[in-house]
Coordinates of N, CA and C and ligand atoms in Angstrom, one line a residue:
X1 N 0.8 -1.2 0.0 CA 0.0 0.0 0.0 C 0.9 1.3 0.0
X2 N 2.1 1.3 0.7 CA 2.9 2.2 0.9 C 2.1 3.3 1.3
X3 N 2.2 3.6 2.8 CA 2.2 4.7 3.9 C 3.3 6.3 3.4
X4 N 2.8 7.4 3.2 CA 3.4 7.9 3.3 C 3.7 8.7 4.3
X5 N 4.8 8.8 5.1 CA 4.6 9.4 6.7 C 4.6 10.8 6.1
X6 N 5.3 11.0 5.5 CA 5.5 12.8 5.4 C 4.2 13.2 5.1
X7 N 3.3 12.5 4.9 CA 2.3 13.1 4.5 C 1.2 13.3 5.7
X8 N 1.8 13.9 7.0 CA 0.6 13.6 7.9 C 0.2 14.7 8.1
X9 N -0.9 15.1 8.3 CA -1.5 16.6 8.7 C -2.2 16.6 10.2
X10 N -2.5 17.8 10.8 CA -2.9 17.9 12.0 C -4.6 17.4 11.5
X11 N -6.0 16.9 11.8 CA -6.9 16.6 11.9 C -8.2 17.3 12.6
X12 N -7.4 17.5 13.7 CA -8.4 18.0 15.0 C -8.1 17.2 16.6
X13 N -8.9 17.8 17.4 CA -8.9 17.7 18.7 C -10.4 17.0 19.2
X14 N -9.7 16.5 20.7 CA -11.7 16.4 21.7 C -11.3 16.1 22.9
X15 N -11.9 17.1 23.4 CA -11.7 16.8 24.7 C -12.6 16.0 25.7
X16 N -13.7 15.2 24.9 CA -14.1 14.1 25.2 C -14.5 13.0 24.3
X17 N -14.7 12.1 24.9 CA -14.8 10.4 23.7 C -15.9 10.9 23.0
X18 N -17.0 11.8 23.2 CA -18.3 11.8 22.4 C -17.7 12.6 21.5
X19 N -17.1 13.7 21.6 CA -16.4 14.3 20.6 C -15.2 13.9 19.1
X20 N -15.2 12.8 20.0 CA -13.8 12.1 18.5 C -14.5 12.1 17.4
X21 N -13.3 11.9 16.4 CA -13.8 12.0 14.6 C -15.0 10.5 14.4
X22 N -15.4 10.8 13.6 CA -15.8 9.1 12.9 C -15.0 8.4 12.4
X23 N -14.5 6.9 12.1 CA -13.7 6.2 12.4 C -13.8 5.9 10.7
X24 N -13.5 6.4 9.7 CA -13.7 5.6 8.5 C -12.3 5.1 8.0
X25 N -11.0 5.1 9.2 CA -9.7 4.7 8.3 C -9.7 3.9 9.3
X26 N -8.4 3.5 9.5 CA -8.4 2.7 11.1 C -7.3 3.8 12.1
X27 N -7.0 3.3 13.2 CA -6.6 4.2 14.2 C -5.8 3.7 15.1
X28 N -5.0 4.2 15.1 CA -3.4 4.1 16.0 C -3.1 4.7 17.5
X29 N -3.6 4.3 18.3 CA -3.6 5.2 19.6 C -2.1 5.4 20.2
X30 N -1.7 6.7 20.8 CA -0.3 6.9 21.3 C -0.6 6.7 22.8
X31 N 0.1 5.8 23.7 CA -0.3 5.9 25.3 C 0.6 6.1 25.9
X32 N 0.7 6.6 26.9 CA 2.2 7.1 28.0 C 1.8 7.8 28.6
X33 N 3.1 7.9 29.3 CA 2.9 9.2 30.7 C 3.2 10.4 30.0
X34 N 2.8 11.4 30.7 CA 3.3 13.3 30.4 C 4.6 12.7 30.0
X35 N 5.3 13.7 29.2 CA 6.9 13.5 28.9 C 7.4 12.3 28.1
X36 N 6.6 11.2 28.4 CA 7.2 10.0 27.2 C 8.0 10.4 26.1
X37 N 7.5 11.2 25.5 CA 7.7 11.6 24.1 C 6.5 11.0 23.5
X38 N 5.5 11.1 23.5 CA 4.1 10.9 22.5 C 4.1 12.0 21.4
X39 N 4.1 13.4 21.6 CA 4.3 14.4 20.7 C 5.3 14.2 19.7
X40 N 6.4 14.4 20.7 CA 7.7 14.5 19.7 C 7.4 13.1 18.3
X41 N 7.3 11.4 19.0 CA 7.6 10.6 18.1 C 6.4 10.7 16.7
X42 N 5.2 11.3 16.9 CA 4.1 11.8 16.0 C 5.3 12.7 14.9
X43 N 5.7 13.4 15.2 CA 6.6 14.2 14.8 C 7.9 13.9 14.1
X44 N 8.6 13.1 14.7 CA 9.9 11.8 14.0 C 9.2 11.0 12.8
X45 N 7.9 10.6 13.1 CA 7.6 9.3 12.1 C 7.1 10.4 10.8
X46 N 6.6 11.5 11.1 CA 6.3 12.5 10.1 C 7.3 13.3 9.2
X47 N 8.6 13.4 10.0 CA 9.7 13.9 9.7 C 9.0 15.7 9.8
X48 N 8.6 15.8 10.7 CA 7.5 17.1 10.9 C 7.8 17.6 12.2
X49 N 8.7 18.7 12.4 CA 8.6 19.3 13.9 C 7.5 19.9 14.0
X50 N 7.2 20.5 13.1 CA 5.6 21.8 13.8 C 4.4 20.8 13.5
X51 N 4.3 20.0 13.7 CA 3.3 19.4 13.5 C 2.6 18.9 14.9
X52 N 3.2 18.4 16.1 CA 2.7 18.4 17.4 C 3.6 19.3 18.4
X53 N 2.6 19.1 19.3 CA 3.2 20.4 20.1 C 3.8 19.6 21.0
X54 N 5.1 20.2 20.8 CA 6.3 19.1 22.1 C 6.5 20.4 23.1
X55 N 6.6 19.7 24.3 CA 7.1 21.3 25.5 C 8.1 20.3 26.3
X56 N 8.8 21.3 26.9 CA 9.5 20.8 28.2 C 8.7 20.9 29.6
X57 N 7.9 21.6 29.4 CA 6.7 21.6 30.2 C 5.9 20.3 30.5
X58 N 5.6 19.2 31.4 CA 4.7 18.1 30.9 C 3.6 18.6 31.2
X59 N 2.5 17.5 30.2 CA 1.1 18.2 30.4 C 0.3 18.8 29.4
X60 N 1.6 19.0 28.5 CA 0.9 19.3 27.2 C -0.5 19.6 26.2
X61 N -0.4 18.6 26.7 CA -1.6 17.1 25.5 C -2.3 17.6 26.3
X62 N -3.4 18.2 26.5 CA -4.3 17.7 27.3 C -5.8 17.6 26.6
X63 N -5.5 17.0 25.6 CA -7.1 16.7 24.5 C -6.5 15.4 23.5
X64 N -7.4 14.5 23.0 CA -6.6 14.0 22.2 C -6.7 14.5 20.7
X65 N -5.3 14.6 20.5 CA -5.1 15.1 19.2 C -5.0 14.5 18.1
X66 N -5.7 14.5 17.2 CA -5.7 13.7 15.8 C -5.1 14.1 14.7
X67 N -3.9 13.0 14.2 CA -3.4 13.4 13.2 C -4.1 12.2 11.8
X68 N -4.1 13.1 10.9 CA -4.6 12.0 9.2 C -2.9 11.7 9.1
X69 N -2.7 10.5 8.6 CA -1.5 9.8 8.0 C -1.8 9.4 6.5
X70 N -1.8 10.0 5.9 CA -1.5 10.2 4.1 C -3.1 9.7 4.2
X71 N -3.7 9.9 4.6 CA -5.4 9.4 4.2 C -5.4 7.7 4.7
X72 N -4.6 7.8 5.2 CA -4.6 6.3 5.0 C -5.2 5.3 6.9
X73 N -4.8 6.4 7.8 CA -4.9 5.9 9.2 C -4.7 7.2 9.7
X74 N -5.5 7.4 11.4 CA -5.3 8.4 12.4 C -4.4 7.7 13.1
X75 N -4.1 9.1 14.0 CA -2.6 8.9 15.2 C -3.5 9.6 16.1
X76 N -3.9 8.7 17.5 CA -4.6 9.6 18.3 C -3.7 10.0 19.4
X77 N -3.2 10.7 19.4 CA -2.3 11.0 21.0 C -3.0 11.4 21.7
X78 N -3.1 10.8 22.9 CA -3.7 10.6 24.5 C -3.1 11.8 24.9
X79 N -4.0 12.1 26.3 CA -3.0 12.9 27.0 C -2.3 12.3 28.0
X80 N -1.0 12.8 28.5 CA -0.1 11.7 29.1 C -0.9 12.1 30.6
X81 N -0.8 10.3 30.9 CA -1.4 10.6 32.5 C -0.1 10.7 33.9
X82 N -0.7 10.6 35.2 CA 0.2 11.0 35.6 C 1.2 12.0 35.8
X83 N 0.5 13.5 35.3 CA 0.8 15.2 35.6 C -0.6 15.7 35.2
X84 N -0.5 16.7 36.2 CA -1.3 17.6 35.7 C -0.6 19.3 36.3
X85 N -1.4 20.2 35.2 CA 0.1 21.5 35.5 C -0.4 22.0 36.5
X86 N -2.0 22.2 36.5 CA -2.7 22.8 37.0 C -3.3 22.7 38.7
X87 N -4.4 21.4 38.5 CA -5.1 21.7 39.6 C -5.0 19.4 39.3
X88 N -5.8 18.9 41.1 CA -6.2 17.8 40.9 C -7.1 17.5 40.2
X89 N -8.5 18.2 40.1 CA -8.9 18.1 39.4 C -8.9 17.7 37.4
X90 N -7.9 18.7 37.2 CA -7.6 18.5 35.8 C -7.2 17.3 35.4
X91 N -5.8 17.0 36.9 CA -5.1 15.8 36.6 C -6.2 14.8 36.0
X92 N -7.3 14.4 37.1 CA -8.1 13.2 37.1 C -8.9 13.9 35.9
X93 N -9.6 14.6 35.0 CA -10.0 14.8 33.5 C -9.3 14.1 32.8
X94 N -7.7 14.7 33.1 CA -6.9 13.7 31.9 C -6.9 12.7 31.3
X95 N -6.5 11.9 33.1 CA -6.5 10.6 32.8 C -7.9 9.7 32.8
X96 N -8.7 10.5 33.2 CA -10.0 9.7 32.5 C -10.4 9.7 31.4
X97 N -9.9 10.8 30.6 CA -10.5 10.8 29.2 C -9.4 9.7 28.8
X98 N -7.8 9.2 29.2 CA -6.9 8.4 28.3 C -8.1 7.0 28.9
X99 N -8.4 6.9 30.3 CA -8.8 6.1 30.0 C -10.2 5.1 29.8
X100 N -11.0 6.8 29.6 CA -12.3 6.4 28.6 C -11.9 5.8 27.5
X101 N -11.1 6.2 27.0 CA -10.7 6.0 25.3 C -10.7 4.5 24.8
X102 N -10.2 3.6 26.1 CA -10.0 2.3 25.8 C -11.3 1.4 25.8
X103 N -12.0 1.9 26.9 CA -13.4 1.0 26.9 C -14.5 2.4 26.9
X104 N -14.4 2.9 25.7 CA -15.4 3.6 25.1 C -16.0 3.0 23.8
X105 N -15.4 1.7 23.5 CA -16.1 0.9 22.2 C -15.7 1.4 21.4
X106 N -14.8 2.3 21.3 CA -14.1 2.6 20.2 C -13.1 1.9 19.5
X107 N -13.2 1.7 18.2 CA -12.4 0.8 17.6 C -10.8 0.7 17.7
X108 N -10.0 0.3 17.6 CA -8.6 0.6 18.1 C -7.6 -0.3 17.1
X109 N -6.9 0.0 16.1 CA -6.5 -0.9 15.7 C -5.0 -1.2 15.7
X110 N -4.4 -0.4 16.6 CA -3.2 -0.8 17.3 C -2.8 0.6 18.0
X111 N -2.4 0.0 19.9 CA -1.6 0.9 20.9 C -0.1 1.1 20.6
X112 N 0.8 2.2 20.2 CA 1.4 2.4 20.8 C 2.1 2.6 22.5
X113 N 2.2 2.1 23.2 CA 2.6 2.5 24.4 C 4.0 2.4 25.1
X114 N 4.1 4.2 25.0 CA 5.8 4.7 24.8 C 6.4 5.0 26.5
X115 N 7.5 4.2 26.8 CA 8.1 4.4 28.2 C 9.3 5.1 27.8
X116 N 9.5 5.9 28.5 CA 11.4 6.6 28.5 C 12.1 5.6 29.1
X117 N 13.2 4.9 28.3 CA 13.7 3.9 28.4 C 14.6 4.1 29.8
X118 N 15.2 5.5 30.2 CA 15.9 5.5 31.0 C 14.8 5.2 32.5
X119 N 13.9 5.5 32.7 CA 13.2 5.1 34.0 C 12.3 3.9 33.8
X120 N 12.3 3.4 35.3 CA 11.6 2.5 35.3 C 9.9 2.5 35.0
X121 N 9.3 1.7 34.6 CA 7.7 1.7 34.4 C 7.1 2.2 35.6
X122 N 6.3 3.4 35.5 CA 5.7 3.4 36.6 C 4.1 2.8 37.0
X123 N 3.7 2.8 37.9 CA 2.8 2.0 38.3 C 1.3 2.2 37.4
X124 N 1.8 3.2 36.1 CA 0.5 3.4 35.8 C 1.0 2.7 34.3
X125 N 2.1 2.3 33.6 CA 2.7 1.8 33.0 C 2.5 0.5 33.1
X126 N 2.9 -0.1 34.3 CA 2.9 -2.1 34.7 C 1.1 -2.4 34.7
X127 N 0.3 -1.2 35.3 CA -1.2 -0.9 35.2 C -1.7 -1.6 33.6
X128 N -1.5 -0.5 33.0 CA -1.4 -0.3 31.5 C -1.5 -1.5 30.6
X129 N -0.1 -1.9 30.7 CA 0.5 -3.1 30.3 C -0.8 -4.4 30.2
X130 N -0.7 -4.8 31.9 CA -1.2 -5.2 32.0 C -3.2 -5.4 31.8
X131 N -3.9 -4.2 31.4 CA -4.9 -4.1 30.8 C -5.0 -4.5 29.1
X132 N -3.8 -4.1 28.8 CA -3.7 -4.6 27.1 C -3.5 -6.0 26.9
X133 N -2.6 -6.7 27.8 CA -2.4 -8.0 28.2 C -4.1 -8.8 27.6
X134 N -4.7 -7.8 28.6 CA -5.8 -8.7 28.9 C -7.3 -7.9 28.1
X135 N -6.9 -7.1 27.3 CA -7.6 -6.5 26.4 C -8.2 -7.0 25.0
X136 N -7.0 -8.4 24.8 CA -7.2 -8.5 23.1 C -6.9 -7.4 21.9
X137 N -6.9 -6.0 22.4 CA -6.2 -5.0 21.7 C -4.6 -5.1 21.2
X138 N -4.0 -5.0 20.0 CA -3.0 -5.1 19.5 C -1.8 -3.8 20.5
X139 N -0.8 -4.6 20.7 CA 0.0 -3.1 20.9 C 1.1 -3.3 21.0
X140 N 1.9 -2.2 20.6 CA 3.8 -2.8 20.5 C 4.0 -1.9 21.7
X141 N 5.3 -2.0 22.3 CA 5.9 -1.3 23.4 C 7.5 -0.5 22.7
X142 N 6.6 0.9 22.8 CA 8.0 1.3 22.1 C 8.7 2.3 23.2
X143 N 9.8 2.1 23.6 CA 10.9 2.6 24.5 C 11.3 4.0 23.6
X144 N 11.1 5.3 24.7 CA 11.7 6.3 23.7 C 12.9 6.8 24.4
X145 N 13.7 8.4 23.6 CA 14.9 8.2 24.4 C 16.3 7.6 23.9
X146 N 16.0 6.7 23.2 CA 17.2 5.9 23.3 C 18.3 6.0 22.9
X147 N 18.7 7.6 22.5 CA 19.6 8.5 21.9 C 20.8 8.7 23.4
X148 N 20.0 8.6 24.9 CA 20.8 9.2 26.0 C 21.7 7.4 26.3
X149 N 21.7 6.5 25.5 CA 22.5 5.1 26.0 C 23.1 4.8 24.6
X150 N 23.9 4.2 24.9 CA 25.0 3.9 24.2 C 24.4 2.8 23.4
X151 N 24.6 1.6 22.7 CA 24.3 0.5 21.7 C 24.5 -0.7 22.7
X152 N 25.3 -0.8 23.7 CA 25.3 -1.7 24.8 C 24.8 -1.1 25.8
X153 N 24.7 0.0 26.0 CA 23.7 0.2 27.5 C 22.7 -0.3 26.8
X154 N 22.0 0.1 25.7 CA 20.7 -0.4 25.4 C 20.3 -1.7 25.2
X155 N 21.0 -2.4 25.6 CA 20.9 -3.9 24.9 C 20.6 -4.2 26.2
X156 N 21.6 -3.5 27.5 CA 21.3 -4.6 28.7 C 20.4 -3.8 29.6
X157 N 19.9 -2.2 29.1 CA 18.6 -2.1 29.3 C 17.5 -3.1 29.0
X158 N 16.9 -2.8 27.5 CA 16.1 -3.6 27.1 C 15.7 -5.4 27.9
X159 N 16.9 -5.6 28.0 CA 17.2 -7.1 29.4 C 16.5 -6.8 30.1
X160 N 16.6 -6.0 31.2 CA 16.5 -5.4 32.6 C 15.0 -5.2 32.2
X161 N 14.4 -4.3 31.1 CA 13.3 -4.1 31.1 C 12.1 -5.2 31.1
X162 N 12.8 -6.5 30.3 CA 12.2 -7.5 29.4 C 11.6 -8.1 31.0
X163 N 12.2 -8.3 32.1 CA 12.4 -8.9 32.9 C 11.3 -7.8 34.2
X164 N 11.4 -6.6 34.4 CA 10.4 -5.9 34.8 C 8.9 -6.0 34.5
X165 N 8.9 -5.7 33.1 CA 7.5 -5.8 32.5 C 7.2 -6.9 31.9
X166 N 5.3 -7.2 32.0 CA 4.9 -8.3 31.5 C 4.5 -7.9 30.0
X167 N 5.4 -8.3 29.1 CA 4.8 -7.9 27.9 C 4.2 -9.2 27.5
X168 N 3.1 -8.9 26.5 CA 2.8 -10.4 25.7 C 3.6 -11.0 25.2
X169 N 3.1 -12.6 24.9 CA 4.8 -13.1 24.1 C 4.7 -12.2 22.8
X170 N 3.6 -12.3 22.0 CA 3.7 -11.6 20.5 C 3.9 -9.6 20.4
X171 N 3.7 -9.4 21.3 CA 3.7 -7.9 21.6 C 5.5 -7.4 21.2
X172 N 5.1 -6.8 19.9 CA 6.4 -5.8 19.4 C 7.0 -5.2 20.2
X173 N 8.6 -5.1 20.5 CA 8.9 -4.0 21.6 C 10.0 -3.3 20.2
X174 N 10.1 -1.9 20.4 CA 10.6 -1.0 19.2 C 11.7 -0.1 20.4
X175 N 12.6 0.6 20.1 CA 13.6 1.2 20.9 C 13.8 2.0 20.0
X176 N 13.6 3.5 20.2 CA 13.6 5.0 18.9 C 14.4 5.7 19.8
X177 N 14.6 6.7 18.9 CA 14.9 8.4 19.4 C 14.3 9.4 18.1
X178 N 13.3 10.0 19.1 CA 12.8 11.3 18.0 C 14.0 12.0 17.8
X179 N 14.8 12.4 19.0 CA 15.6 13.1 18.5 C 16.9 12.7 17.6
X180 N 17.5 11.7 17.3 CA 18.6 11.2 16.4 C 18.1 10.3 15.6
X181 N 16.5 10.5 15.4 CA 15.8 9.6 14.7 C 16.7 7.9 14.2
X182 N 16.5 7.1 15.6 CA 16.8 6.3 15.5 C 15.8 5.0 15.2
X183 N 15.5 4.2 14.9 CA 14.3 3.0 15.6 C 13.3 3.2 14.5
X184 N 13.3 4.8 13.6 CA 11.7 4.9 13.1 C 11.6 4.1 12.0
X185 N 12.5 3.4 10.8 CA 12.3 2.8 9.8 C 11.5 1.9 10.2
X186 N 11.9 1.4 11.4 CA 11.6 0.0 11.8 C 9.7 -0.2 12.2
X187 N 9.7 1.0 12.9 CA 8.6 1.2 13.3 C 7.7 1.5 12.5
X188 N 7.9 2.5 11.5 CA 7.3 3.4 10.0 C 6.4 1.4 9.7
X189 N 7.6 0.6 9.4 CA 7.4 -0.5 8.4 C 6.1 -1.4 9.3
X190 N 6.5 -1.3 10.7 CA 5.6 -2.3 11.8 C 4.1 -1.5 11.8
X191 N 4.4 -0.6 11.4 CA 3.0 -0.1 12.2 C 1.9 -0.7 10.7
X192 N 2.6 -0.1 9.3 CA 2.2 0.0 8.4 C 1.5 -1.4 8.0
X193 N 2.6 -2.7 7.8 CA 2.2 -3.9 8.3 C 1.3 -4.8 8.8
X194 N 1.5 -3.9 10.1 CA -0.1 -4.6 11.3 C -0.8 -4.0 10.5
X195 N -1.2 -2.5 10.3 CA -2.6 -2.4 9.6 C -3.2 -2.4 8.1
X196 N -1.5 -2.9 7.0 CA -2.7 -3.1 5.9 C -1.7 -4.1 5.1
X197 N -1.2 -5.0 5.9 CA -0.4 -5.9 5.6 C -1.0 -6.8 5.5
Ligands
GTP1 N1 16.7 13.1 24.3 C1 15.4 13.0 23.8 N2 14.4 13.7 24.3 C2 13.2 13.5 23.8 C3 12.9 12.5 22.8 N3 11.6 12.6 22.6 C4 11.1 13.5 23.3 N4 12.0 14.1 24.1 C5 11.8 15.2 25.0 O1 10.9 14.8 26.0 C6 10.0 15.9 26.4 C7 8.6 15.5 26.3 O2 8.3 15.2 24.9 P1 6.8 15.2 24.4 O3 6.9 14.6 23.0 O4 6.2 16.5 24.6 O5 6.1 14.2 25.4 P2 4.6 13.7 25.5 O6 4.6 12.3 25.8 O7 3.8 14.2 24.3 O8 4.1 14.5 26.8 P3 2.6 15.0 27.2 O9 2.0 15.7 26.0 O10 2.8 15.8 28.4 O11 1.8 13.8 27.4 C8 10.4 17.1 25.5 O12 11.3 17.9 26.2 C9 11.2 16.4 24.4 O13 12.1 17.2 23.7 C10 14.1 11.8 22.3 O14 14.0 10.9 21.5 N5 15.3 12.0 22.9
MG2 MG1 2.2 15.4 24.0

């Protein structure tokens, strides 16, 4: 079919599940905490910096944002749970809208779900995991980051992590860097694949 990434455009926003687009391509959900890199890698696989809004600020996101991928598939970025800038309140909006999204009967036809490879999973991560586990939902685990370790730190990371988290046996794990765009051929090809392979 050939995907073309460069070809992604911004779509639109909602800041609730009643509000999302209609589903007529299939759809690619981005999951993580604030900071993952969910923005930025929308942005690497596009070869597009102004395309999402990355901050050093976490908290960003706080709607999900829809990107078109060449006509072909949406990119829904979540908002990252686990911060909020503002108030408690907001926090808990957030993370209920990431996690309406899953059991809103919305169709889903593969998770991303991105950890900063340098810290450990946190409890809303091993959470996570373990809901897709047990979801029947497709999802690869992509490690972002991985520009700050060397080619052997990463190797005996990825160990250490393999052995932390319960990933599925069939569940993809991908290791990127938006910023030295490392990992994305690999991923460009997986994602493309799963959905029209
Ligand atoms: N070194 C490095 N930094 C990165 C990489 N990807 C993202 N960052 C940095 O991590 C921070 C957060 O990136 P975002 O892409 O905004 O993270 P997010 O997951 O979208 O965060 P929320 O929108 O808050 O959920 C920014 O300061 C990025 O510059 C990467 O591959 N390498
Ligand atoms: Mg973001």
């Amino acid at each position: 079919m050939g995907v073309n990434f460069r070809n992604t455009v911004f779509f639109g926003i909602a800041s609730d599940v009643s509000s999302c687009p209609d589903q007529n391509i299939p759809e690619v959900v981005f999951s993580g905490k604030s900071n993952a890199g969910k923005s930025s890698l929308v942005n690497a696989l596009a070869d597009n910096k102004r395309l999402a809004r990355v901050s050093q600020t976490p908290g960003k996101t706080q709607s999900v944002v829809y990107f078109n991928v060449d006509r072909k598939f949406y990119i829904a970025d979540l908002p990252g749970y686990g911060y909020a800038r503002t108030s408690k309140e907001k926090k808990e909006k957030f993370s209920k809208l990431a996690e309406d999204y899953f059991t809103s009967g919305r169709k889903i036809d593969l998770v991303l779900h991105l950890m900063d490879i340098r810290h450990d999973p946190s409890a809303e991560d091993v959470g996570m995991l373990e809901f897709l586990n047990g979801s029947g939902l497709n999802y690869f685990v992509v490690f972002t980051k991985c520009d700050k370790f060397s080619r052997q730190q990463l190797n005996k990371r990825l160990g250490e992590l393999s052995k932390i988290l319960d990933f599925s046996e069939d569940a993809a794990v991908f290791a990127v860097s938006s910023e030295k765009k490392t990992g994305l051929d690999d991923l460009r090809s997986a994602i493309e694949e799963h959905l029209f392979g």
